[in-house]
Amino acid sequence: MSGAETMTRPAVLILLGPPGAGKGTQARMLQDRFGLVQLSTGDLLRAAVAAGTEAGKTAKAVMTAGGLVSDDIVLAILKDRLEEPDVAQGVILDGFPRTNVQAEALDKLLAQNGQRVNAAISLEVDDTEMVTRIAGRYTCGNCGEGYHDTFKTPAIIGTCDKCGSTNMVRRADDKAETVGQRLAAYHAQTAPLITYYERQGNLQRIDAMGEIGQVATELSAIVEEAVA
Ligand code: AP5
């Protein structure tokens, strides 16, 4: 299928999964295919860090250490973003919620607008694979397209397929010592959300160990059904 499909009503989809599971990669593909807006709290926080805002200054140290930024900061940033007009067509939340407090706050916020979470999709990969994926990851510094040294290389090495930029960047928190902390934070604070959404009857699980295209096909089928 080519081009963006028209959604009949605003959808709210959540991609759950550990660092390196492929949330960003898949969210960008779903955005292109379904016309939804990818909303990554990691990207919003990195933008706040780059802009040098007060929230960004506080978040920077936590992110560098591989911990989770406080719920207050994350929720404030997310609420601001949700007020922008483009999200009315539906969103894919990438990396949010990450704690019970965030999940409950999201449900409350959506209920105020007569909305709900359509589906929370858990991308399941083992810890060894995550480390390999993160170690080889880089991103176009201009448009944000993601790549991997082995698993997803651009047609011309060093040049972005999407925008032609040669400004490729690696994330400061992708160092081996930080990845361990990020994984620990995931298992302690975010993995319990799988049960949270299971109890709501909203959870879908995907084996995300396969190739990017294979995971995308499975994910698209779930999204089509969730937003129908
Ligand atoms: P964030 O930016 O959300 O990072 P993350 O959750 O650690 O996830 P990643 O971006 O590392 O991985 P991904 O699942 O998107 O994988 P990707 O698609 O890039 O958060 C960063 C930090 O911000 C956090 O540590 C925290 O401090 C803070 N933060 C953010 N949100 C927060 C919140 N809500 N609350 C509190 N703090 C928050 O793929 C990885 C690589 O693998 C890529 O190179 C890709 O090409 C490759 N790849 C993808 N899929 C496959 C596949 N199927 N096969 C082979 N390779 C693949």
PDB file of C-alpha atoms and ligand atoms in Angstrom:
ATOM      1  CA  MET A   1       0.000   0.000   0.000  1.00  0.00           C
ATOM      2  CA  SER A   2       1.379   3.444  -0.805  1.00  0.00           C
ATOM      3  CA  GLY A   3       0.663   6.882   0.631  1.00  0.00           C
ATOM      4  CA  ALA A   4      -1.089   7.769   3.877  1.00  0.00           C
ATOM      5  CA  GLU A   5      -4.394   6.067   4.611  1.00  0.00           C
ATOM      6  CA  THR A   6      -7.249   8.177   5.905  1.00  0.00           C
ATOM      7  CA  MET A   7      -8.218   7.494   9.528  1.00  0.00           C
ATOM      8  CA  THR A   8     -11.909   7.651  10.376  1.00  0.00           C
ATOM      9  CA  ARG A   9     -11.268   8.997  13.900  1.00  0.00           C
ATOM     10  CA  PRO A  10      -8.271  10.106  15.952  1.00  0.00           C
ATOM     11  CA  ALA A  11      -6.403   7.073  17.207  1.00  0.00           C
ATOM     12  CA  VAL A  12      -4.069   6.745  20.173  1.00  0.00           C
ATOM     13  CA  LEU A  13      -1.563   3.926  19.851  1.00  0.00           C
ATOM     14  CA  ILE A  14       1.221   3.096  22.280  1.00  0.00           C
ATOM     15  CA  LEU A  15       4.456   1.336  21.379  1.00  0.00           C
ATOM     16  CA  LEU A  16       5.884  -0.291  24.491  1.00  0.00           C
ATOM     17  CA  GLY A  17       9.276  -1.919  24.538  1.00  0.00           C
ATOM     18  CA  PRO A  18      12.806  -1.753  25.889  1.00  0.00           C
ATOM     19  CA  PRO A  19      15.557   0.490  24.499  1.00  0.00           C
ATOM     20  CA  GLY A  20      16.471  -0.699  21.013  1.00  0.00           C
ATOM     21  CA  ALA A  21      13.292  -2.729  20.504  1.00  0.00           C
ATOM     22  CA  GLY A  22      12.534  -0.755  17.340  1.00  0.00           C
ATOM     23  CA  LYS A  23       9.847   1.620  18.652  1.00  0.00           C
ATOM     24  CA  GLY A  24      11.181   4.656  16.783  1.00  0.00           C
ATOM     25  CA  THR A  25      11.862   2.706  13.589  1.00  0.00           C
ATOM     26  CA  GLN A  26       8.368   1.234  13.531  1.00  0.00           C
ATOM     27  CA  ALA A  27       6.622   4.444  14.651  1.00  0.00           C
ATOM     28  CA  ARG A  28       8.128   6.346  11.713  1.00  0.00           C
ATOM     29  CA  MET A  29       6.924   3.638   9.310  1.00  0.00           C
ATOM     30  CA  LEU A  30       3.412   3.699  10.788  1.00  0.00           C
ATOM     31  CA  GLN A  31       3.414   7.492  10.555  1.00  0.00           C
ATOM     32  CA  ASP A  32       4.168   7.307   6.835  1.00  0.00           C
ATOM     33  CA  ARG A  33       1.680   4.549   6.184  1.00  0.00           C
ATOM     34  CA  PHE A  34      -1.310   5.643   8.278  1.00  0.00           C
ATOM     35  CA  GLY A  35      -0.845   9.411   8.489  1.00  0.00           C
ATOM     36  CA  LEU A  36      -0.550   9.235  12.286  1.00  0.00           C
ATOM     37  CA  VAL A  37       1.861  11.500  14.160  1.00  0.00           C
ATOM     38  CA  GLN A  38       4.835   9.879  15.908  1.00  0.00           C
ATOM     39  CA  LEU A  39       5.224  11.378  19.344  1.00  0.00           C
ATOM     40  CA  SER A  40       8.455  10.349  21.042  1.00  0.00           C
ATOM     41  CA  THR A  41       9.049  11.663  24.556  1.00  0.00           C
ATOM     42  CA  GLY A  42      12.745  10.824  24.062  1.00  0.00           C
ATOM     43  CA  ASP A  43      12.845  13.170  21.044  1.00  0.00           C
ATOM     44  CA  LEU A  44      10.894  15.867  22.916  1.00  0.00           C
ATOM     45  CA  LEU A  45      13.301  15.625  25.851  1.00  0.00           C
ATOM     46  CA  ARG A  46      16.380  15.729  23.575  1.00  0.00           C
ATOM     47  CA  ALA A  47      14.894  18.851  21.937  1.00  0.00           C
ATOM     48  CA  ALA A  48      14.448  20.429  25.402  1.00  0.00           C
ATOM     49  CA  VAL A  49      18.059  19.552  26.260  1.00  0.00           C
ATOM     50  CA  ALA A  50      19.286  21.074  22.985  1.00  0.00           C
ATOM     51  CA  ALA A  51      17.183  24.213  23.559  1.00  0.00           C
ATOM     52  CA  GLY A  52      18.629  24.570  27.075  1.00  0.00           C
ATOM     53  CA  THR A  53      15.217  24.972  28.764  1.00  0.00           C
ATOM     54  CA  GLU A  54      14.946  24.482  32.545  1.00  0.00           C
ATOM     55  CA  ALA A  55      13.261  21.103  31.971  1.00  0.00           C
ATOM     56  CA  GLY A  56      15.993  20.197  29.506  1.00  0.00           C
ATOM     57  CA  LYS A  57      18.756  21.067  31.968  1.00  0.00           C
ATOM     58  CA  THR A  58      17.185  18.827  34.633  1.00  0.00           C
ATOM     59  CA  ALA A  59      16.501  16.015  32.155  1.00  0.00           C
ATOM     60  CA  LYS A  60      20.007  16.015  30.692  1.00  0.00           C
ATOM     61  CA  ALA A  61      21.765  14.535  33.728  1.00  0.00           C
ATOM     62  CA  VAL A  62      19.111  11.854  34.185  1.00  0.00           C
ATOM     63  CA  MET A  63      19.191  10.826  30.515  1.00  0.00           C
ATOM     64  CA  THR A  64      22.992  10.706  30.465  1.00  0.00           C
ATOM     65  CA  ALA A  65      22.879   8.352  33.457  1.00  0.00           C
ATOM     66  CA  GLY A  66      20.259   6.137  31.796  1.00  0.00           C
ATOM     67  CA  GLY A  67      17.480   6.792  34.323  1.00  0.00           C
ATOM     68  CA  LEU A  68      13.925   7.972  33.788  1.00  0.00           C
ATOM     69  CA  VAL A  69      13.158  11.688  33.762  1.00  0.00           C
ATOM     70  CA  SER A  70      10.592  12.735  36.401  1.00  0.00           C
ATOM     71  CA  ASP A  71       6.920  12.200  35.614  1.00  0.00           C
ATOM     72  CA  ASP A  72       6.225  15.928  36.162  1.00  0.00           C
ATOM     73  CA  ILE A  73       8.655  17.017  33.462  1.00  0.00           C
ATOM     74  CA  VAL A  74       7.600  14.337  30.978  1.00  0.00           C
ATOM     75  CA  LEU A  75       3.885  14.960  31.470  1.00  0.00           C
ATOM     76  CA  ALA A  76       4.286  18.723  31.063  1.00  0.00           C
ATOM     77  CA  ILE A  77       6.219  18.262  27.813  1.00  0.00           C
ATOM     78  CA  LEU A  78       3.738  15.722  26.487  1.00  0.00           C
ATOM     79  CA  LYS A  79       0.670  17.830  27.329  1.00  0.00           C
ATOM     80  CA  ASP A  80       2.158  20.812  25.475  1.00  0.00           C
ATOM     81  CA  ARG A  81       2.804  18.656  22.418  1.00  0.00           C
ATOM     82  CA  LEU A  82      -0.709  17.174  22.495  1.00  0.00           C
ATOM     83  CA  GLU A  83      -2.139  20.688  22.236  1.00  0.00           C
ATOM     84  CA  GLU A  84      -0.567  21.221  18.816  1.00  0.00           C
ATOM     85  CA  PRO A  85      -3.081  20.917  15.951  1.00  0.00           C
ATOM     86  CA  ASP A  86      -1.330  18.181  13.930  1.00  0.00           C
ATOM     87  CA  VAL A  87      -1.981  15.506  16.562  1.00  0.00           C
ATOM     88  CA  ALA A  88      -5.745  15.689  15.918  1.00  0.00           C
ATOM     89  CA  GLN A  89      -5.275  13.074  13.184  1.00  0.00           C
ATOM     90  CA  GLY A  90      -4.075  10.503  15.742  1.00  0.00           C
ATOM     91  CA  VAL A  91      -0.826   9.665  17.478  1.00  0.00           C
ATOM     92  CA  ILE A  92       1.657   6.864  17.978  1.00  0.00           C
ATOM     93  CA  LEU A  93       3.210   7.288  21.404  1.00  0.00           C
ATOM     94  CA  ASP A  94       6.818   6.101  21.242  1.00  0.00           C
ATOM     95  CA  GLY A  95       8.479   5.726  24.651  1.00  0.00           C
ATOM     96  CA  PHE A  96       5.470   7.010  26.605  1.00  0.00           C
ATOM     97  CA  PRO A  97       4.044   6.060  29.063  1.00  0.00           C
ATOM     98  CA  ARG A  98       6.968   4.595  30.995  1.00  0.00           C
ATOM     99  CA  THR A  99       5.590   4.515  34.527  1.00  0.00           C
ATOM    100  CA  ASN A 100       2.238   3.769  36.141  1.00  0.00           C
ATOM    101  CA  VAL A 101       1.835   7.445  36.991  1.00  0.00           C
ATOM    102  CA  GLN A 102       2.277   8.360  33.312  1.00  0.00           C
ATOM    103  CA  ALA A 103      -0.173   5.659  32.153  1.00  0.00           C
ATOM    104  CA  GLU A 104      -2.845   6.812  34.587  1.00  0.00           C
ATOM    105  CA  ALA A 105      -2.291  10.467  33.670  1.00  0.00           C
ATOM    106  CA  LEU A 106      -2.664   9.609  29.979  1.00  0.00           C
ATOM    107  CA  ASP A 107      -5.941   7.749  30.552  1.00  0.00           C
ATOM    108  CA  LYS A 108      -7.270  10.744  32.490  1.00  0.00           C
ATOM    109  CA  LEU A 109      -6.171  13.236  29.855  1.00  0.00           C
ATOM    110  CA  LEU A 110      -7.727  11.228  27.034  1.00  0.00           C
ATOM    111  CA  ALA A 111     -10.971  10.696  28.960  1.00  0.00           C
ATOM    112  CA  GLN A 112     -11.340  14.488  29.302  1.00  0.00           C
ATOM    113  CA  ASN A 113     -11.446  14.648  25.494  1.00  0.00           C
ATOM    114  CA  GLY A 114     -13.681  11.586  25.075  1.00  0.00           C
ATOM    115  CA  GLN A 115     -10.724   9.565  23.809  1.00  0.00           C
ATOM    116  CA  ARG A 116      -9.048   6.352  24.871  1.00  0.00           C
ATOM    117  CA  VAL A 117      -6.010   4.249  24.071  1.00  0.00           C
ATOM    118  CA  ASN A 118      -6.868   2.117  21.025  1.00  0.00           C
ATOM    119  CA  ALA A 119      -4.026  -0.343  21.571  1.00  0.00           C
ATOM    120  CA  ALA A 120      -0.793  -0.724  23.521  1.00  0.00           C
ATOM    121  CA  ILE A 121       1.597  -2.830  21.478  1.00  0.00           C
ATOM    122  CA  SER A 122       4.516  -4.465  23.240  1.00  0.00           C
ATOM    123  CA  LEU A 123       7.587  -5.034  21.028  1.00  0.00           C
ATOM    124  CA  GLU A 124       9.307  -8.016  22.593  1.00  0.00           C
ATOM    125  CA  VAL A 125      13.052  -8.633  22.130  1.00  0.00           C
ATOM    126  CA  ASP A 126      15.706 -10.187  24.327  1.00  0.00           C
ATOM    127  CA  ASP A 127      18.313  -8.093  26.153  1.00  0.00           C
ATOM    128  CA  THR A 128      21.277  -9.305  24.060  1.00  0.00           C
ATOM    129  CA  GLU A 129      19.614  -8.221  20.817  1.00  0.00           C
ATOM    130  CA  MET A 130      18.834  -4.783  22.281  1.00  0.00           C
ATOM    131  CA  VAL A 131      22.474  -4.148  23.081  1.00  0.00           C
ATOM    132  CA  THR A 132      23.487  -5.093  19.498  1.00  0.00           C
ATOM    133  CA  ARG A 133      20.837  -2.815  18.020  1.00  0.00           C
ATOM    134  CA  ILE A 134      21.744   0.148  20.196  1.00  0.00           C
ATOM    135  CA  ALA A 135      25.495  -0.230  19.640  1.00  0.00           C
ATOM    136  CA  GLY A 136      25.060   0.086  15.855  1.00  0.00           C
ATOM    137  CA  ARG A 137      22.427   2.798  15.799  1.00  0.00           C
ATOM    138  CA  TYR A 138      22.821   6.235  14.207  1.00  0.00           C
ATOM    139  CA  THR A 139      20.380   8.867  13.036  1.00  0.00           C
ATOM    140  CA  CYS A 140      20.156  11.583  10.422  1.00  0.00           C
ATOM    141  CA  GLY A 141      20.780  14.807  12.328  1.00  0.00           C
ATOM    142  CA  ASN A 142      18.625  16.701   9.840  1.00  0.00           C
ATOM    143  CA  CYS A 143      15.381  14.686   9.476  1.00  0.00           C
ATOM    144  CA  GLY A 144      15.701  12.102  12.270  1.00  0.00           C
ATOM    145  CA  GLU A 145      15.613   9.001  10.059  1.00  0.00           C
ATOM    146  CA  GLY A 146      17.179   6.086  11.932  1.00  0.00           C
ATOM    147  CA  TYR A 147      19.869   3.706  10.643  1.00  0.00           C
ATOM    148  CA  HIS A 148      22.004   0.814  11.838  1.00  0.00           C
ATOM    149  CA  ASP A 149      25.584  -0.168  10.945  1.00  0.00           C
ATOM    150  CA  THR A 150      24.414  -3.665   9.965  1.00  0.00           C
ATOM    151  CA  PHE A 151      20.623  -3.956   9.987  1.00  0.00           C
ATOM    152  CA  LYS A 152      19.582  -0.751   8.196  1.00  0.00           C
ATOM    153  CA  THR A 153      22.188   0.999   6.103  1.00  0.00           C
ATOM    154  CA  PRO A 154      21.419   3.903   3.751  1.00  0.00           C
ATOM    155  CA  ALA A 155      21.790   3.282  -0.009  1.00  0.00           C
ATOM    156  CA  ILE A 156      24.877   5.548  -0.006  1.00  0.00           C
ATOM    157  CA  ILE A 157      26.805   5.065   3.238  1.00  0.00           C
ATOM    158  CA  GLY A 158      26.892   8.337   5.159  1.00  0.00           C
ATOM    159  CA  THR A 159      24.019   9.948   3.209  1.00  0.00           C
ATOM    160  CA  CYS A 160      20.417   9.953   4.439  1.00  0.00           C
ATOM    161  CA  ASP A 161      18.005   8.158   2.065  1.00  0.00           C
ATOM    162  CA  LYS A 162      15.176  10.494   3.045  1.00  0.00           C
ATOM    163  CA  CYS A 163      16.671  13.983   2.939  1.00  0.00           C
ATOM    164  CA  GLY A 164      20.194  13.607   1.482  1.00  0.00           C
ATOM    165  CA  SER A 165      21.915  15.062   4.552  1.00  0.00           C
ATOM    166  CA  THR A 166      25.374  13.762   5.461  1.00  0.00           C
ATOM    167  CA  ASN A 167      25.018  14.850   9.086  1.00  0.00           C
ATOM    168  CA  MET A 168      24.738  11.481  10.849  1.00  0.00           C
ATOM    169  CA  VAL A 169      24.726  11.473  14.649  1.00  0.00           C
ATOM    170  CA  ARG A 170      25.002   8.910  17.469  1.00  0.00           C
ATOM    171  CA  ARG A 171      23.169   9.374  20.771  1.00  0.00           C
ATOM    172  CA  ALA A 172      25.156  10.217  23.907  1.00  0.00           C
ATOM    173  CA  ASP A 173      23.162   7.663  25.931  1.00  0.00           C
ATOM    174  CA  ASP A 174      23.945   4.771  23.563  1.00  0.00           C
ATOM    175  CA  LYS A 175      27.241   4.022  25.322  1.00  0.00           C
ATOM    176  CA  ALA A 176      27.534   0.461  26.703  1.00  0.00           C
ATOM    177  CA  GLU A 177      27.636   1.596  30.352  1.00  0.00           C
ATOM    178  CA  THR A 178      24.440   3.650  29.996  1.00  0.00           C
ATOM    179  CA  VAL A 179      22.539   0.970  28.096  1.00  0.00           C
ATOM    180  CA  GLY A 180      22.684  -1.313  31.155  1.00  0.00           C
ATOM    181  CA  GLN A 181      21.020   1.396  33.267  1.00  0.00           C
ATOM    182  CA  ARG A 182      18.361   2.015  30.628  1.00  0.00           C
ATOM    183  CA  LEU A 183      17.539  -1.677  30.489  1.00  0.00           C
ATOM    184  CA  ALA A 184      17.324  -1.836  34.283  1.00  0.00           C
ATOM    185  CA  ALA A 185      14.974   1.172  34.306  1.00  0.00           C
ATOM    186  CA  TYR A 186      12.840  -0.517  31.661  1.00  0.00           C
ATOM    187  CA  HIS A 187      12.502  -3.778  33.581  1.00  0.00           C
ATOM    188  CA  ALA A 188      11.817  -2.056  36.923  1.00  0.00           C
ATOM    189  CA  GLN A 189       9.494   0.780  35.879  1.00  0.00           C
ATOM    190  CA  THR A 190       8.118   0.245  32.375  1.00  0.00           C
ATOM    191  CA  ALA A 191       7.672  -3.516  31.909  1.00  0.00           C
ATOM    192  CA  PRO A 192       4.880  -3.523  34.558  1.00  0.00           C
ATOM    193  CA  LEU A 193       2.796  -1.462  32.096  1.00  0.00           C
ATOM    194  CA  ILE A 194       2.393  -4.628  30.028  1.00  0.00           C
ATOM    195  CA  THR A 195       0.179  -5.925  32.839  1.00  0.00           C
ATOM    196  CA  TYR A 196      -1.527  -2.520  33.152  1.00  0.00           C
ATOM    197  CA  TYR A 197      -2.714  -2.640  29.532  1.00  0.00           C
ATOM    198  CA  GLU A 198      -3.395  -6.370  29.660  1.00  0.00           C
ATOM    199  CA  ARG A 199      -5.855  -5.688  32.479  1.00  0.00           C
ATOM    200  CA  GLN A 200      -7.521  -3.008  30.329  1.00  0.00           C
ATOM    201  CA  GLY A 201      -7.873  -5.553  27.501  1.00  0.00           C
ATOM    202  CA  ASN A 202      -5.797  -3.274  25.272  1.00  0.00           C
ATOM    203  CA  LEU A 203      -2.519  -5.166  25.022  1.00  0.00           C
ATOM    204  CA  GLN A 204      -1.071  -6.670  21.850  1.00  0.00           C
ATOM    205  CA  ARG A 205       2.290  -8.438  21.820  1.00  0.00           C
ATOM    206  CA  ILE A 206       4.673  -8.667  18.869  1.00  0.00           C
ATOM    207  CA  ASP A 207       7.783 -10.782  18.508  1.00  0.00           C
ATOM    208  CA  ALA A 208      10.166  -7.962  17.500  1.00  0.00           C
ATOM    209  CA  MET A 209      13.213 -10.212  17.017  1.00  0.00           C
ATOM    210  CA  GLY A 210      12.505 -10.509  13.281  1.00  0.00           C
ATOM    211  CA  GLU A 211      13.670  -8.238  10.462  1.00  0.00           C
ATOM    212  CA  ILE A 212      12.390  -4.657  10.365  1.00  0.00           C
ATOM    213  CA  GLY A 213      10.036  -5.327   7.419  1.00  0.00           C
ATOM    214  CA  GLN A 214       8.652  -8.469   9.003  1.00  0.00           C
ATOM    215  CA  VAL A 215       7.879  -6.658  12.281  1.00  0.00           C
ATOM    216  CA  ALA A 216       6.318  -3.782  10.305  1.00  0.00           C
ATOM    217  CA  THR A 217       3.946  -6.138   8.487  1.00  0.00           C
ATOM    218  CA  GLU A 218       2.756  -7.699  11.727  1.00  0.00           C
ATOM    219  CA  LEU A 219       2.433  -4.320  13.413  1.00  0.00           C
ATOM    220  CA  SER A 220       0.476  -2.772  10.538  1.00  0.00           C
ATOM    221  CA  ALA A 221      -2.091  -5.574  10.715  1.00  0.00           C
ATOM    222  CA  ILE A 222      -2.619  -4.844  14.421  1.00  0.00           C
ATOM    223  CA  VAL A 223      -2.866  -1.091  13.825  1.00  0.00           C
ATOM    224  CA  GLU A 224      -5.397  -1.525  11.004  1.00  0.00           C
ATOM    225  CA  GLU A 225      -7.623  -3.512  13.305  1.00  0.00           C
ATOM    226  CA  ALA A 226      -7.114  -1.209  16.305  1.00  0.00           C
ATOM    227  CA  VAL A 227      -8.163   1.935  14.439  1.00  0.00           C
ATOM    228  CA  ALA A 228     -10.966   0.362  12.356  1.00  0.00           C
TER     229      ALA A 228
HETATM  230  P1  AP5 B   1      14.030   7.143  24.180  1.00  0.00           P
HETATM  231  O1  AP5 B   1      14.517   8.088  23.181  1.00  0.00           O
HETATM  232  O2  AP5 B   1      12.573   6.855  24.265  1.00  0.00           O
HETATM  233  O3  AP5 B   1      14.894   5.831  24.058  1.00  0.00           O
HETATM  234  P2  AP5 B   1      14.564   4.289  24.391  1.00  0.00           P
HETATM  235  O4  AP5 B   1      13.232   3.947  24.928  1.00  0.00           O
HETATM  236  O5  AP5 B   1      15.717   3.887  25.201  1.00  0.00           O
HETATM  237  O6  AP5 B   1      14.423   3.664  23.030  1.00  0.00           O
HETATM  238  P3  AP5 B   1      15.430   3.797  21.867  1.00  0.00           P
HETATM  239  O7  AP5 B   1      15.197   5.075  21.119  1.00  0.00           O
HETATM  240  O8  AP5 B   1      16.824   3.553  22.362  1.00  0.00           O
HETATM  241  O9  AP5 B   1      15.055   2.522  21.013  1.00  0.00           O
HETATM  242  P4  AP5 B   1      13.893   2.235  19.992  1.00  0.00           P
HETATM  243  O10 AP5 B   1      13.004   1.183  20.591  1.00  0.00           O
HETATM  244  O11 AP5 B   1      13.223   3.476  19.505  1.00  0.00           O
HETATM  245  O12 AP5 B   1      14.748   1.554  18.849  1.00  0.00           O
HETATM  246  P5  AP5 B   1      15.112   2.085  17.391  1.00  0.00           P
HETATM  247  O13 AP5 B   1      13.899   2.063  16.533  1.00  0.00           O
HETATM  248  O14 AP5 B   1      15.909   3.339  17.442  1.00  0.00           O
HETATM  249  O15 AP5 B   1      14.444   7.637  25.656  1.00  0.00           O
HETATM  250  C1  AP5 B   1      15.738   8.112  25.937  1.00  0.00           C
HETATM  251  C2  AP5 B   1      15.783   8.605  27.385  1.00  0.00           C
HETATM  252  O16 AP5 B   1      14.857   9.704  27.556  1.00  0.00           O
HETATM  253  C3  AP5 B   1      15.371   7.583  28.443  1.00  0.00           C
HETATM  254  O17 AP5 B   1      16.447   6.749  28.837  1.00  0.00           O
HETATM  255  C4  AP5 B   1      14.864   8.484  29.573  1.00  0.00           C
HETATM  256  O18 AP5 B   1      15.930   9.029  30.298  1.00  0.00           O
HETATM  257  C5  AP5 B   1      14.187   9.618  28.812  1.00  0.00           C
HETATM  258  N1  AP5 B   1      12.750   9.386  28.587  1.00  0.00           N
HETATM  259  C6  AP5 B   1      12.131   9.260  27.368  1.00  0.00           C
HETATM  260  N2  AP5 B   1      10.813   9.085  27.524  1.00  0.00           N
HETATM  261  C7  AP5 B   1      10.592   9.106  28.872  1.00  0.00           C
HETATM  262  C8  AP5 B   1       9.418   8.946  29.668  1.00  0.00           C
HETATM  263  N3  AP5 B   1       8.197   8.731  29.095  1.00  0.00           N
HETATM  264  N4  AP5 B   1       9.557   9.004  31.009  1.00  0.00           N
HETATM  265  C9  AP5 B   1      10.762   9.228  31.605  1.00  0.00           C
HETATM  266  N5  AP5 B   1      11.914   9.377  30.904  1.00  0.00           N
HETATM  267  C10 AP5 B   1      11.825   9.309  29.540  1.00  0.00           C
HETATM  268  O19 AP5 B   1      16.056   0.875  16.916  1.00  0.00           O
HETATM  269  C11 AP5 B   1      17.349   0.724  17.478  1.00  0.00           C
HETATM  270  C12 AP5 B   1      18.337   0.303  16.366  1.00  0.00           C
HETATM  271  O20 AP5 B   1      17.999  -1.017  15.921  1.00  0.00           O
HETATM  272  C13 AP5 B   1      18.269   1.200  15.124  1.00  0.00           C
HETATM  273  O21 AP5 B   1      19.568   1.348  14.624  1.00  0.00           O
HETATM  274  C14 AP5 B   1      17.385   0.417  14.120  1.00  0.00           C
HETATM  275  O22 AP5 B   1      17.779   0.652  12.796  1.00  0.00           O
HETATM  276  C15 AP5 B   1      17.656  -1.035  14.530  1.00  0.00           C
HETATM  277  N6  AP5 B   1      16.476  -1.885  14.433  1.00  0.00           N
HETATM  278  C16 AP5 B   1      15.193  -1.556  14.718  1.00  0.00           C
HETATM  279  N7  AP5 B   1      14.378  -2.617  14.530  1.00  0.00           N
HETATM  280  C17 AP5 B   1      15.190  -3.648  14.117  1.00  0.00           C
HETATM  281  C18 AP5 B   1      14.939  -5.010  13.767  1.00  0.00           C
HETATM  282  N8  AP5 B   1      13.697  -5.527  13.780  1.00  0.00           N
HETATM  283  N9  AP5 B   1      15.995  -5.765  13.399  1.00  0.00           N
HETATM  284  C19 AP5 B   1      17.264  -5.258  13.382  1.00  0.00           C
HETATM  285  N10 AP5 B   1      17.563  -3.958  13.696  1.00  0.00           N
HETATM  286  C20 AP5 B   1      16.534  -3.166  14.071  1.00  0.00           C
END
